[in-house]
């Protein structure tokens, strides 16, 4: 297959579970993706998601350019286990002048090296462990998005003293220092709700604020 000539938004190098899931997610969202791996079977597996999937045995600049990955706005390097390959591939991709380079790391030390090269670093296993741990600890938390070291958006199941109370009565901004940014009921998400809106047991709320303040709020509303 000829490499893609026009600009493509995303490249994914390394098609393990993380890389394959990333290709699938981007493709299903309507994005064009260049996928690269040395394993022919893994490349074949993602061809149902993208026409631009390539077997590349040696990840050097010349072989990567043959795939057209240099035309991407963002390239994610999903090679965590082979540290030398991860680091060298990250160096090559950054050298190619791609605007946004993301690299998967399996340890803090690995991540520090990738950061020094100029990549944005992700820790999929560690992030998932934190996410699962938080859900195990909190009975009401359904999910969260970390925006900073101490700020996050958290989805919380309504319960305890929230049931039957209105947003105005709770006054969470003054009492807890957080904001309710969305209310979900019957799988419908509402971001334009009245201060007189009263919570029901089946509601889910999304709140934004500092982690310690959201933790305090959750503890306070537990039945």
Coordinates of C-alpha atoms in Angstrom, one line a residue:
X1 CA 0.0 0.0 0.0
X2 CA 1.3 3.5 -0.8
X3 CA 1.9 5.8 2.1
X4 CA -0.6 8.5 2.7
X5 CA 0.5 11.8 1.1
X6 CA -2.0 14.3 2.6
X7 CA -2.0 15.5 6.2
X8 CA -3.3 12.9 8.6
X9 CA -4.2 13.8 12.2
X10 CA -3.0 10.7 14.1
X11 CA -0.2 8.2 14.1
X12 CA 0.1 5.2 16.4
X13 CA 3.4 3.3 16.7
X14 CA 3.2 0.0 18.6
X15 CA 0.1 -2.1 18.4
X16 CA -0.2 -3.9 21.7
X17 CA -3.4 -3.7 23.6
X18 CA -3.0 0.0 24.3
X19 CA -2.0 0.9 20.8
X20 CA -4.7 -1.2 19.2
X21 CA -7.4 0.2 21.4
X22 CA -6.2 3.7 20.6
X23 CA -6.4 3.0 16.8
X24 CA -9.9 1.6 17.2
X25 CA -11.1 4.5 19.3
X26 CA -9.7 7.2 16.9
X27 CA -11.0 5.4 13.8
X28 CA -14.5 4.9 15.3
X29 CA -14.5 8.7 16.0
X30 CA -14.0 9.3 12.3
X31 CA -10.3 10.1 12.5
X32 CA -7.7 9.0 9.9
X33 CA -5.0 7.0 11.6
X34 CA -1.6 5.7 10.5
X35 CA -0.8 2.5 12.5
X36 CA 2.7 1.0 12.7
X37 CA 4.1 -2.2 14.2
X38 CA 6.8 -4.8 13.4
X39 CA 4.3 -7.7 14.0
X40 CA 2.4 -8.5 10.8
X41 CA -0.5 -10.1 12.7
X42 CA -1.0 -7.1 14.8
X43 CA -1.0 -4.9 11.7
X44 CA -3.5 -7.1 9.9
X45 CA -5.7 -6.9 13.0
X46 CA -6.1 -3.1 12.8
X47 CA -6.7 -3.0 9.0
X48 CA -10.4 -3.3 9.8
X49 CA -10.1 0.2 11.4
X50 CA -7.6 2.0 9.1
X51 CA -6.4 1.6 5.5
X52 CA -3.0 3.0 6.6
X53 CA -1.5 0.1 8.7
X54 CA 2.1 -0.8 8.1
X55 CA 4.6 -3.5 9.0
X56 CA 7.9 -1.8 9.9
X57 CA 10.7 -4.0 11.1
X58 CA 13.2 -1.3 12.0
X59 CA 11.8 2.0 13.4
X60 CA 14.3 4.5 11.9
X61 CA 13.5 7.8 10.2
X62 CA 13.6 6.4 6.7
X63 CA 11.2 3.5 7.4
X64 CA 8.9 5.7 9.3
X65 CA 8.7 8.3 6.5
X66 CA 7.7 5.5 4.2
X67 CA 4.5 5.2 6.2
X68 CA 3.7 8.9 5.9
X69 CA 3.7 9.3 9.7
X70 CA 5.6 12.6 9.3
X71 CA 2.3 14.1 8.0
X72 CA 0.5 13.5 11.3
X73 CA -0.3 16.3 13.8
X74 CA 0.0 13.9 16.7
X75 CA 1.9 10.6 17.0
X76 CA 1.6 8.3 20.0
X77 CA 4.4 5.8 20.7
X78 CA 2.8 2.9 22.5
X79 CA 6.0 0.9 23.1
X80 CA 6.4 0.4 26.9
X81 CA 8.2 -2.8 27.4
X82 CA 11.3 -2.3 25.2
X83 CA 12.8 0.9 26.8
X84 CA 15.5 1.3 24.2
X85 CA 13.1 1.0 21.3
X86 CA 10.6 3.4 23.0
X87 CA 13.3 6.0 23.6
X88 CA 14.9 5.8 20.2
X89 CA 11.6 5.9 18.4
X90 CA 10.5 8.9 20.4
X91 CA 13.7 10.6 19.4
X92 CA 13.2 9.8 15.8
X93 CA 9.6 11.1 15.8
X94 CA 10.5 14.3 17.5
X95 CA 13.4 14.8 15.1
X96 CA 10.9 14.5 12.2
X97 CA 9.2 17.7 13.5
X98 CA 5.8 16.3 14.4
X99 CA 3.9 18.9 16.4
X100 CA 2.7 16.7 19.2
X101 CA 4.4 13.5 20.3
X102 CA 3.0 11.3 23.1
X103 CA 4.9 8.4 24.5
X104 CA 3.8 5.6 26.8
X105 CA 6.0 4.9 29.8
X106 CA 6.0 1.9 32.2
X107 CA 7.9 3.6 35.0
X108 CA 8.7 7.1 36.4
X109 CA 12.3 6.7 35.3
X110 CA 11.3 5.8 31.8
X111 CA 8.9 8.7 31.7
X112 CA 11.5 11.2 32.9
X113 CA 13.7 10.3 29.9
X114 CA 10.9 10.7 27.5
X115 CA 9.9 14.0 29.0
X116 CA 13.5 15.3 28.6
X117 CA 13.3 14.3 24.9
X118 CA 10.2 16.6 24.6
X119 CA 7.4 14.1 24.6
X120 CA 4.2 14.2 26.5
X121 CA 4.2 11.1 28.7
X122 CA 1.3 8.9 29.6
X123 CA 1.2 6.0 32.1
X124 CA -1.8 3.9 31.1
X125 CA -1.3 1.1 33.6
X126 CA -0.7 3.5 36.5
X127 CA -3.6 5.8 35.5
X128 CA -5.9 2.8 35.3
X129 CA -4.8 1.5 38.7
X130 CA -5.5 4.9 40.3
X131 CA -8.9 5.1 38.6
X132 CA -9.9 1.6 39.8
X133 CA -8.5 2.3 43.3
X134 CA -10.5 5.5 43.7
X135 CA -13.7 3.7 42.6
X136 CA -13.1 0.9 45.1
X137 CA -12.6 3.4 47.9
X138 CA -15.6 5.6 47.1
X139 CA -19.0 4.0 46.8
X140 CA -20.5 7.0 45.1
X141 CA -17.8 7.9 42.6
X142 CA -18.4 6.5 39.1
X143 CA -15.5 8.1 37.2
X144 CA -13.2 11.1 37.1
X145 CA -11.0 13.1 34.8
X146 CA -7.8 14.6 36.3
X147 CA -7.2 18.2 35.0
X148 CA -4.2 18.9 37.2
X149 CA -2.4 17.4 40.2
X150 CA -5.1 18.7 42.5
X151 CA -8.1 19.5 40.3
X152 CA -10.5 17.0 38.7
X153 CA -14.0 16.5 37.3
X154 CA -15.8 13.7 39.0
X155 CA -19.0 11.8 38.3
X156 CA -20.9 11.0 41.5
X157 CA -24.0 9.0 42.2
X158 CA -26.6 11.0 44.1
X159 CA -27.3 9.6 47.5
X160 CA -27.8 10.5 51.2
X161 CA -28.8 14.0 51.9
X162 CA -28.7 15.0 48.2
X163 CA -31.9 13.2 47.5
X164 CA -34.8 15.6 47.4
X165 CA -32.5 18.6 47.9
X166 CA -32.3 21.4 45.4
X167 CA -29.0 22.8 44.0
X168 CA -29.8 26.2 45.6
X169 CA -30.4 24.6 49.0
X170 CA -27.1 22.7 48.9
X171 CA -25.1 25.7 47.8
X172 CA -22.1 23.5 47.2
X173 CA -19.9 26.3 45.8
X174 CA -20.1 28.2 49.1
X175 CA -20.2 25.2 51.5
X176 CA -17.7 22.9 49.7
X177 CA -15.8 25.1 47.3
X178 CA -16.8 23.0 44.3
X179 CA -19.2 23.4 41.3
X180 CA -21.9 21.2 39.8
X181 CA -21.4 21.3 36.1
X182 CA -23.8 18.7 34.8
X183 CA -26.7 16.5 36.0
X184 CA -27.5 13.1 34.3
X185 CA -30.9 11.5 34.6
X186 CA -32.2 8.6 32.4
X187 CA -29.0 8.7 30.3
X188 CA -29.7 12.4 29.4
X189 CA -27.0 14.9 30.5
X190 CA -28.2 18.4 31.3
X191 CA -25.7 21.3 31.6
X192 CA -28.4 24.0 31.8
X193 CA -30.3 23.3 35.0
X194 CA -32.2 25.5 37.3
X195 CA -31.0 26.3 40.9
X196 CA -34.4 24.9 41.9
X197 CA -33.6 21.5 40.4
X198 CA -34.2 18.7 43.0
X199 CA -32.0 15.6 43.0
X200 CA -33.5 12.1 42.7
X201 CA -31.8 8.9 43.7
X202 CA -31.1 7.8 40.1
X203 CA -29.3 11.1 39.3
X204 CA -25.6 11.3 38.5
X205 CA -23.8 14.7 39.0
X206 CA -20.5 15.9 37.5
X207 CA -18.6 18.2 39.8
X208 CA -15.4 20.1 39.3
X209 CA -13.0 21.3 42.0
X210 CA -9.9 20.5 44.1
X211 CA -9.5 16.8 44.9
X212 CA -9.6 17.3 48.7
X213 CA -12.8 19.4 48.5
X214 CA -14.5 16.9 46.3
X215 CA -13.4 14.1 48.7
X216 CA -14.9 16.1 51.6
X217 CA -18.2 16.6 49.7
X218 CA -18.4 12.9 49.0
X219 CA -17.8 11.9 52.6
X220 CA -20.4 14.4 53.7
X221 CA -23.2 13.2 51.4
X222 CA -22.7 9.5 52.2
X223 CA -25.9 7.9 53.7

